[in-house]
Amino acid sequence: MAVRVLVVPGSFRTGSLNTRLAALATKKLALRGAEVRRISLADYQMPIYNGDLEKESGTPAAAQKLAEQFMAHDAVLLVSPEYNASIPPVLSNAIDWMSRDGVAPFRDRVFALAAASPGPFGGVRVALALRQMLEASGLGALVIPEHFLLTFAGEAFAENEELKDAAADKRLEAVLRALIERATALKLSRES
Ligand SMILES: Cc1cc2nc3c(=O)[nH]c(=O)nc-3n(C[C@H](O)[C@H](O)[C@H](O)COP(=O)(O)O)c2cc1C
Protein backbone atom coordinates (compact mmCIF):
# COMPACT_ATOMS: atom_id res chain seq x y z
CA MET A 1 0.00 0.00 0.00
CA ALA A 2 1.19 3.51 -0.81
CA VAL A 3 2.64 5.69 1.92
CA ARG A 4 0.10 8.30 3.05
CA VAL A 5 1.51 11.83 3.31
CA LEU A 6 -0.24 14.83 4.80
CA VAL A 7 0.99 18.21 3.52
CA VAL A 8 0.32 21.16 5.82
CA PRO A 9 1.13 24.72 4.75
CA GLY A 10 1.76 27.04 7.70
CA SER A 11 0.04 29.93 5.91
CA PHE A 12 -3.33 30.27 4.29
CA ARG A 13 -3.19 33.81 3.02
CA THR A 14 -4.16 34.36 -0.60
CA GLY A 15 -1.10 33.89 -2.79
CA SER A 16 0.93 32.31 0.02
CA LEU A 17 4.39 31.29 -1.18
CA ASN A 18 4.40 28.38 1.25
CA THR A 19 1.04 27.16 -0.04
CA ARG A 20 2.45 27.29 -3.57
CA LEU A 21 5.49 25.31 -2.45
CA ALA A 22 3.20 22.87 -0.63
CA ALA A 23 1.15 22.43 -3.83
CA LEU A 24 4.30 21.66 -5.80
CA ALA A 25 5.50 19.20 -3.15
CA THR A 26 2.06 17.54 -3.19
CA LYS A 27 2.28 17.04 -6.93
CA LYS A 28 5.81 15.64 -6.70
CA LEU A 29 4.91 13.27 -3.84
CA ALA A 30 1.99 11.92 -5.86
CA LEU A 31 4.30 11.39 -8.85
CA ARG A 32 6.52 9.37 -6.50
CA GLY A 33 3.57 7.09 -5.73
CA ALA A 34 2.51 8.50 -2.36
CA GLU A 35 -1.12 8.93 -1.40
CA VAL A 36 -1.07 12.64 -0.62
CA ARG A 37 -3.52 14.97 1.03
CA ARG A 38 -2.89 18.71 1.28
CA ILE A 39 -4.97 20.56 3.82
CA SER A 40 -5.37 24.22 4.72
CA LEU A 41 -5.21 25.41 8.31
CA ALA A 42 -8.03 27.79 7.29
CA ASP A 43 -10.29 24.74 7.66
CA TYR A 44 -9.00 24.11 11.20
CA GLN A 45 -9.30 27.51 12.85
CA MET A 46 -9.07 27.44 16.62
CA PRO A 47 -8.68 29.99 19.42
CA ILE A 48 -5.27 30.86 20.81
CA TYR A 49 -4.40 28.32 23.50
CA ASN A 50 -5.52 29.41 26.93
CA GLY A 51 -5.53 27.16 29.98
CA ASP A 52 -8.82 28.58 31.26
CA LEU A 53 -10.52 27.94 27.93
CA GLU A 54 -9.14 24.41 27.92
CA LYS A 55 -10.50 23.85 31.41
CA GLU A 56 -13.93 25.16 30.45
CA SER A 57 -14.36 23.58 27.02
CA GLY A 58 -11.52 21.11 26.47
CA THR A 59 -9.64 20.81 23.18
CA PRO A 60 -11.37 22.65 20.31
CA ALA A 61 -13.01 20.40 17.72
CA ALA A 62 -10.71 21.86 15.02
CA ALA A 63 -7.60 20.76 16.95
CA GLN A 64 -9.06 17.28 17.42
CA LYS A 65 -9.89 17.06 13.71
CA LEU A 66 -6.37 18.17 12.79
CA ALA A 67 -4.83 15.64 15.17
CA GLU A 68 -6.96 12.94 13.49
CA GLN A 69 -5.55 14.02 10.13
CA PHE A 70 -1.99 13.69 11.45
CA MET A 71 -2.79 10.25 12.87
CA ALA A 72 -4.33 9.06 9.60
CA HIS A 73 -1.04 9.57 7.74
CA ASP A 74 2.37 7.87 7.77
CA ALA A 75 4.19 11.12 7.10
CA VAL A 76 3.60 14.84 7.55
CA LEU A 77 5.28 17.56 5.50
CA LEU A 78 5.07 20.99 7.14
CA VAL A 79 5.69 23.88 4.74
CA SER A 80 5.90 26.98 6.86
CA PRO A 81 6.76 30.65 6.63
CA GLU A 82 9.19 32.14 9.11
CA TYR A 83 7.78 34.86 11.32
CA ASN A 84 10.28 36.87 13.33
CA ALA A 85 12.80 34.07 13.07
CA SER A 86 10.37 31.50 14.37
CA ILE A 87 7.08 29.62 13.90
CA PRO A 88 3.96 31.54 12.76
CA PRO A 89 1.25 31.54 15.44
CA VAL A 90 -1.31 29.66 13.34
CA LEU A 91 0.96 26.61 13.16
CA SER A 92 2.52 26.92 16.61
CA ASN A 93 -0.92 27.27 18.21
CA ALA A 94 -2.27 24.23 16.36
CA ILE A 95 0.69 22.17 17.58
CA ASP A 96 0.21 23.48 21.14
CA TRP A 97 -3.46 22.49 21.18
CA MET A 98 -2.80 19.08 19.62
CA SER A 99 -0.08 18.37 22.17
CA ARG A 100 -2.55 18.79 25.04
CA ASP A 101 -4.30 15.50 24.26
CA GLY A 102 -1.06 13.50 24.25
CA VAL A 103 1.69 12.82 21.77
CA ALA A 104 -0.16 10.45 19.41
CA PRO A 105 -0.32 12.91 16.47
CA PHE A 106 3.47 13.28 16.65
CA ARG A 107 4.68 9.75 17.32
CA ASP A 108 4.80 6.76 14.99
CA ARG A 109 4.99 8.86 11.84
CA VAL A 110 7.72 10.75 10.00
CA PHE A 111 7.92 14.52 9.63
CA ALA A 112 9.74 16.65 7.08
CA LEU A 113 10.11 20.42 7.03
CA ALA A 114 10.12 22.94 4.22
CA ALA A 115 9.96 26.72 4.18
CA ALA A 116 9.65 29.46 1.59
CA SER A 117 10.76 33.01 2.22
CA PRO A 118 11.07 36.04 -0.02
CA GLY A 119 14.40 36.69 1.71
CA PRO A 120 17.89 35.24 1.39
CA PHE A 121 17.73 32.77 4.30
CA GLY A 122 14.78 30.73 3.06
CA GLY A 123 13.23 30.30 6.49
CA VAL A 124 16.10 28.35 8.05
CA ARG A 125 15.13 29.60 11.51
CA VAL A 126 11.54 28.35 11.29
CA ALA A 127 12.88 24.97 10.21
CA LEU A 128 15.16 24.89 13.25
CA ALA A 129 12.41 26.12 15.59
CA LEU A 130 9.94 23.52 14.27
CA ARG A 131 12.57 20.81 14.56
CA GLN A 132 13.15 21.79 18.18
CA MET A 133 9.42 21.94 18.93
CA LEU A 134 8.64 18.58 17.33
CA GLU A 135 11.78 16.63 18.15
CA ALA A 136 13.47 17.99 21.20
CA SER A 137 10.40 18.70 23.31
CA GLY A 138 8.28 16.02 24.93
CA LEU A 139 6.55 15.50 21.58
CA GLY A 140 9.41 13.24 20.48
CA ALA A 141 8.55 13.31 16.79
CA LEU A 142 10.86 11.81 14.20
CA VAL A 143 11.90 14.64 11.86
CA ILE A 144 14.13 13.65 8.95
CA PRO A 145 17.48 15.48 8.89
CA GLU A 146 16.92 16.89 5.39
CA HIS A 147 14.80 20.02 5.04
CA PHE A 148 14.04 22.22 2.06
CA LEU A 149 14.47 25.99 2.11
CA LEU A 150 13.29 28.14 -0.77
CA THR A 151 15.12 31.47 -0.83
CA PHE A 152 13.87 34.51 -2.76
CA ALA A 153 10.62 32.58 -3.11
CA GLY A 154 8.78 35.53 -4.65
CA GLU A 155 10.77 35.00 -7.85
CA ALA A 156 11.30 31.24 -7.55
CA PHE A 157 8.24 29.90 -9.38
CA ALA A 158 7.89 29.59 -13.13
CA GLU A 159 4.53 30.14 -14.85
CA ASN A 160 3.72 26.44 -14.53
CA GLU A 161 4.37 26.66 -10.74
CA GLU A 162 7.52 24.49 -11.01
CA LEU A 163 10.75 25.88 -9.56
CA LYS A 164 12.84 27.87 -12.01
CA ASP A 165 16.12 26.80 -10.41
CA ALA A 166 17.08 23.21 -11.30
CA ALA A 167 19.39 22.93 -8.27
CA ALA A 168 16.58 23.96 -5.91
CA ASP A 169 14.26 21.49 -7.60
CA LYS A 170 16.82 18.73 -7.09
CA ARG A 171 17.08 19.60 -3.38
CA LEU A 172 13.29 19.51 -3.02
CA GLU A 173 13.12 16.13 -4.76
CA ALA A 174 15.82 14.79 -2.42
CA VAL A 175 13.84 15.81 0.68
CA LEU A 176 10.63 14.28 -0.68
CA ARG A 177 12.45 11.08 -1.62
CA ALA A 178 13.96 10.85 1.88
CA LEU A 179 10.55 11.43 3.47
CA ILE A 180 8.94 8.64 1.45
CA GLU A 181 11.85 6.28 2.15
CA ARG A 182 11.71 6.85 5.91
CA ALA A 183 7.92 6.62 6.01
CA THR A 184 7.99 3.40 3.97
CA ALA A 185 10.56 1.88 6.33
CA LEU A 186 8.46 2.84 9.35
CA LYS A 187 5.30 1.49 7.75
CA LEU A 188 6.99 -1.81 6.91
CA SER A 189 8.40 -2.18 10.41
CA ARG A 190 4.96 -1.46 11.86
CA GLU A 191 3.33 -4.07 9.65
CA SER A 192 5.93 -6.81 10.24
C1 LIG B 1 4.95 38.97 11.25
C2 LIG B 1 5.90 38.61 10.15
C3 LIG B 1 7.20 38.29 10.46
C4 LIG B 1 8.10 37.90 9.47
N1 LIG B 1 9.35 37.50 9.79
C5 LIG B 1 10.15 36.95 8.85
C6 LIG B 1 11.39 36.34 9.21
O1 LIG B 1 11.79 36.31 10.36
N2 LIG B 1 12.12 35.76 8.22
C7 LIG B 1 11.69 35.74 6.92
O2 LIG B 1 12.40 35.17 6.07
N3 LIG B 1 10.53 36.33 6.54
C8 LIG B 1 9.75 36.92 7.49
N4 LIG B 1 8.55 37.46 7.14
C9 LIG B 1 8.19 37.53 5.72
C10 LIG B 1 7.52 36.25 5.28
O3 LIG B 1 8.51 35.29 4.96
C11 LIG B 1 6.68 36.54 4.03
O4 LIG B 1 5.62 37.42 4.37
C12 LIG B 1 6.12 35.27 3.42
O5 LIG B 1 5.59 35.56 2.15
C13 LIG B 1 5.05 34.65 4.31
O6 LIG B 1 4.74 33.37 3.84
P1 LIG B 1 3.46 33.10 2.91
O7 LIG B 1 3.75 33.81 1.59
O8 LIG B 1 3.44 31.62 2.74
O9 LIG B 1 2.25 33.66 3.58
C14 LIG B 1 7.66 37.87 8.11
C15 LIG B 1 6.33 38.22 7.81
C16 LIG B 1 5.46 38.56 8.81
C17 LIG B 1 4.02 38.90 8.46
Tab-separated table of C-alpha atoms and ligand atoms in Angstrom:
chain	number	residue	atom	x	y	z
A	1	MET	CA	0.000	0.000	0.000
A	2	ALA	CA	1.195	3.514	-0.810
A	3	VAL	CA	2.639	5.694	1.917
A	4	ARG	CA	0.103	8.302	3.051
A	5	VAL	CA	1.514	11.827	3.306
A	6	LEU	CA	-0.236	14.834	4.800
A	7	VAL	CA	0.991	18.212	3.519
A	8	VAL	CA	0.324	21.164	5.822
A	9	PRO	CA	1.132	24.720	4.754
A	10	GLY	CA	1.765	27.039	7.702
A	11	SER	CA	0.044	29.931	5.909
A	12	PHE	CA	-3.334	30.266	4.290
A	13	ARG	CA	-3.187	33.814	3.023
A	14	THR	CA	-4.164	34.364	-0.604
A	15	GLY	CA	-1.096	33.887	-2.790
A	16	SER	CA	0.935	32.314	0.021
A	17	LEU	CA	4.391	31.293	-1.175
A	18	ASN	CA	4.397	28.381	1.249
A	19	THR	CA	1.042	27.156	-0.038
A	20	ARG	CA	2.454	27.290	-3.572
A	21	LEU	CA	5.493	25.305	-2.452
A	22	ALA	CA	3.195	22.869	-0.631
A	23	ALA	CA	1.149	22.435	-3.827
A	24	LEU	CA	4.298	21.661	-5.798
A	25	ALA	CA	5.498	19.200	-3.150
A	26	THR	CA	2.065	17.536	-3.188
A	27	LYS	CA	2.284	17.041	-6.935
A	28	LYS	CA	5.813	15.644	-6.696
A	29	LEU	CA	4.911	13.275	-3.844
A	30	ALA	CA	1.987	11.920	-5.863
A	31	LEU	CA	4.300	11.390	-8.847
A	32	ARG	CA	6.520	9.368	-6.501
A	33	GLY	CA	3.565	7.093	-5.734
A	34	ALA	CA	2.514	8.500	-2.356
A	35	GLU	CA	-1.125	8.933	-1.399
A	36	VAL	CA	-1.071	12.639	-0.625
A	37	ARG	CA	-3.518	14.974	1.030
A	38	ARG	CA	-2.886	18.707	1.282
A	39	ILE	CA	-4.970	20.559	3.818
A	40	SER	CA	-5.370	24.215	4.719
A	41	LEU	CA	-5.211	25.409	8.306
A	42	ALA	CA	-8.032	27.785	7.285
A	43	ASP	CA	-10.286	24.742	7.662
A	44	TYR	CA	-8.995	24.115	11.201
A	45	GLN	CA	-9.299	27.506	12.850
A	46	MET	CA	-9.066	27.439	16.618
A	47	PRO	CA	-8.680	29.986	19.417
A	48	ILE	CA	-5.266	30.858	20.805
A	49	TYR	CA	-4.399	28.323	23.500
A	50	ASN	CA	-5.516	29.411	26.933
A	51	GLY	CA	-5.534	27.161	29.979
A	52	ASP	CA	-8.821	28.580	31.260
A	53	LEU	CA	-10.516	27.938	27.935
A	54	GLU	CA	-9.139	24.413	27.921
A	55	LYS	CA	-10.504	23.848	31.412
A	56	GLU	CA	-13.931	25.164	30.451
A	57	SER	CA	-14.357	23.582	27.025
A	58	GLY	CA	-11.525	21.110	26.470
A	59	THR	CA	-9.644	20.811	23.183
A	60	PRO	CA	-11.369	22.647	20.314
A	61	ALA	CA	-13.008	20.403	17.717
A	62	ALA	CA	-10.711	21.858	15.016
A	63	ALA	CA	-7.600	20.762	16.948
A	64	GLN	CA	-9.065	17.281	17.424
A	65	LYS	CA	-9.885	17.055	13.712
A	66	LEU	CA	-6.371	18.175	12.788
A	67	ALA	CA	-4.834	15.637	15.171
A	68	GLU	CA	-6.957	12.943	13.486
A	69	GLN	CA	-5.548	14.015	10.128
A	70	PHE	CA	-1.988	13.688	11.448
A	71	MET	CA	-2.787	10.251	12.868
A	72	ALA	CA	-4.330	9.062	9.603
A	73	HIS	CA	-1.038	9.568	7.738
A	74	ASP	CA	2.368	7.867	7.772
A	75	ALA	CA	4.195	11.116	7.100
A	76	VAL	CA	3.601	14.841	7.552
A	77	LEU	CA	5.284	17.561	5.504
A	78	LEU	CA	5.074	20.991	7.139
A	79	VAL	CA	5.693	23.884	4.744
A	80	SER	CA	5.905	26.983	6.861
A	81	PRO	CA	6.763	30.649	6.630
A	82	GLU	CA	9.188	32.135	9.107
A	83	TYR	CA	7.775	34.857	11.323
A	84	ASN	CA	10.281	36.873	13.327
A	85	ALA	CA	12.802	34.068	13.072
A	86	SER	CA	10.367	31.500	14.373
A	87	ILE	CA	7.082	29.624	13.896
A	88	PRO	CA	3.963	31.539	12.762
A	89	PRO	CA	1.247	31.541	15.442
A	90	VAL	CA	-1.310	29.658	13.338
A	91	LEU	CA	0.962	26.611	13.164
A	92	SER	CA	2.517	26.917	16.606
A	93	ASN	CA	-0.922	27.270	18.211
A	94	ALA	CA	-2.265	24.228	16.357
A	95	ILE	CA	0.691	22.166	17.583
A	96	ASP	CA	0.213	23.484	21.144
A	97	TRP	CA	-3.464	22.489	21.181
A	98	MET	CA	-2.802	19.078	19.617
A	99	SER	CA	-0.080	18.368	22.169
A	100	ARG	CA	-2.546	18.793	25.044
A	101	ASP	CA	-4.301	15.505	24.261
A	102	GLY	CA	-1.056	13.501	24.251
A	103	VAL	CA	1.694	12.815	21.768
A	104	ALA	CA	-0.163	10.447	19.413
A	105	PRO	CA	-0.320	12.909	16.467
A	106	PHE	CA	3.470	13.285	16.646
A	107	ARG	CA	4.676	9.749	17.320
A	108	ASP	CA	4.804	6.765	14.986
A	109	ARG	CA	4.989	8.856	11.839
A	110	VAL	CA	7.715	10.747	9.997
A	111	PHE	CA	7.922	14.517	9.626
A	112	ALA	CA	9.741	16.652	7.084
A	113	LEU	CA	10.107	20.417	7.026
A	114	ALA	CA	10.123	22.944	4.222
A	115	ALA	CA	9.961	26.722	4.182
A	116	ALA	CA	9.655	29.459	1.595
A	117	SER	CA	10.758	33.014	2.224
A	118	PRO	CA	11.074	36.041	-0.021
A	119	GLY	CA	14.400	36.693	1.711
A	120	PRO	CA	17.893	35.240	1.389
A	121	PHE	CA	17.732	32.774	4.301
A	122	GLY	CA	14.784	30.725	3.059
A	123	GLY	CA	13.233	30.297	6.487
A	124	VAL	CA	16.096	28.347	8.047
A	125	ARG	CA	15.129	29.595	11.506
A	126	VAL	CA	11.538	28.351	11.290
A	127	ALA	CA	12.883	24.974	10.210
A	128	LEU	CA	15.156	24.886	13.254
A	129	ALA	CA	12.408	26.116	15.585
A	130	LEU	CA	9.941	23.523	14.269
A	131	ARG	CA	12.570	20.813	14.563
A	132	GLN	CA	13.147	21.795	18.184
A	133	MET	CA	9.416	21.937	18.933
A	134	LEU	CA	8.641	18.580	17.334
A	135	GLU	CA	11.779	16.635	18.153
A	136	ALA	CA	13.473	17.994	21.200
A	137	SER	CA	10.399	18.704	23.307
A	138	GLY	CA	8.279	16.023	24.925
A	139	LEU	CA	6.550	15.499	21.582
A	140	GLY	CA	9.405	13.237	20.476
A	141	ALA	CA	8.548	13.308	16.789
A	142	LEU	CA	10.864	11.812	14.197
A	143	VAL	CA	11.898	14.638	11.860
A	144	ILE	CA	14.126	13.651	8.954
A	145	PRO	CA	17.479	15.483	8.889
A	146	GLU	CA	16.919	16.890	5.389
A	147	HIS	CA	14.804	20.017	5.044
A	148	PHE	CA	14.042	22.218	2.057
A	149	LEU	CA	14.472	25.987	2.113
A	150	LEU	CA	13.288	28.138	-0.766
A	151	THR	CA	15.117	31.471	-0.827
A	152	PHE	CA	13.870	34.512	-2.759
A	153	ALA	CA	10.620	32.581	-3.111
A	154	GLY	CA	8.776	35.531	-4.648
A	155	GLU	CA	10.768	35.004	-7.845
A	156	ALA	CA	11.297	31.242	-7.552
A	157	PHE	CA	8.240	29.901	-9.375
A	158	ALA	CA	7.888	29.594	-13.127
A	159	GLU	CA	4.533	30.140	-14.845
A	160	ASN	CA	3.717	26.441	-14.531
A	161	GLU	CA	4.367	26.658	-10.742
A	162	GLU	CA	7.520	24.494	-11.008
A	163	LEU	CA	10.754	25.882	-9.560
A	164	LYS	CA	12.842	27.868	-12.009
A	165	ASP	CA	16.125	26.796	-10.408
A	166	ALA	CA	17.078	23.211	-11.298
A	167	ALA	CA	19.394	22.930	-8.273
A	168	ALA	CA	16.583	23.956	-5.907
A	169	ASP	CA	14.256	21.490	-7.601
A	170	LYS	CA	16.815	18.726	-7.086
A	171	ARG	CA	17.078	19.595	-3.378
A	172	LEU	CA	13.287	19.510	-3.022
A	173	GLU	CA	13.118	16.131	-4.763
A	174	ALA	CA	15.821	14.792	-2.421
A	175	VAL	CA	13.842	15.809	0.681
A	176	LEU	CA	10.631	14.278	-0.675
A	177	ARG	CA	12.448	11.078	-1.617
A	178	ALA	CA	13.959	10.853	1.878
A	179	LEU	CA	10.548	11.435	3.473
A	180	ILE	CA	8.944	8.645	1.455
A	181	GLU	CA	11.850	6.280	2.151
A	182	ARG	CA	11.712	6.854	5.911
A	183	ALA	CA	7.917	6.623	6.010
A	184	THR	CA	7.991	3.404	3.974
A	185	ALA	CA	10.562	1.880	6.326
A	186	LEU	CA	8.464	2.843	9.349
A	187	LYS	CA	5.296	1.493	7.754
A	188	LEU	CA	6.994	-1.813	6.908
A	189	SER	CA	8.401	-2.185	10.414
A	190	ARG	CA	4.956	-1.460	11.855
A	191	GLU	CA	3.331	-4.070	9.650
A	192	SER	CA	5.926	-6.813	10.242
B	1	LIG	C1	4.946	38.974	11.247
B	1	LIG	C2	5.897	38.609	10.151
B	1	LIG	C3	7.195	38.290	10.462
B	1	LIG	C4	8.097	37.904	9.467
B	1	LIG	N1	9.350	37.498	9.794
B	1	LIG	C5	10.154	36.949	8.852
B	1	LIG	C6	11.392	36.342	9.207
B	1	LIG	O1	11.788	36.310	10.360
B	1	LIG	N2	12.117	35.762	8.224
B	1	LIG	C7	11.695	35.744	6.916
B	1	LIG	O2	12.399	35.170	6.072
B	1	LIG	N3	10.531	36.331	6.538
B	1	LIG	C8	9.752	36.916	7.487
B	1	LIG	N4	8.549	37.461	7.145
B	1	LIG	C9	8.188	37.534	5.721
B	1	LIG	C10	7.522	36.255	5.277
B	1	LIG	O3	8.514	35.292	4.963
B	1	LIG	C11	6.677	36.537	4.034
B	1	LIG	O4	5.622	37.421	4.375
B	1	LIG	C12	6.123	35.267	3.422
B	1	LIG	O5	5.591	35.560	2.154
B	1	LIG	C13	5.055	34.646	4.312
B	1	LIG	O6	4.740	33.373	3.844
B	1	LIG	P1	3.459	33.098	2.907
B	1	LIG	O7	3.749	33.811	1.590
B	1	LIG	O8	3.437	31.620	2.743
B	1	LIG	O9	2.250	33.656	3.581
B	1	LIG	C14	7.656	37.874	8.114
B	1	LIG	C15	6.334	38.220	7.814
B	1	LIG	C16	5.464	38.564	8.812
B	1	LIG	C17	4.016	38.897	8.459
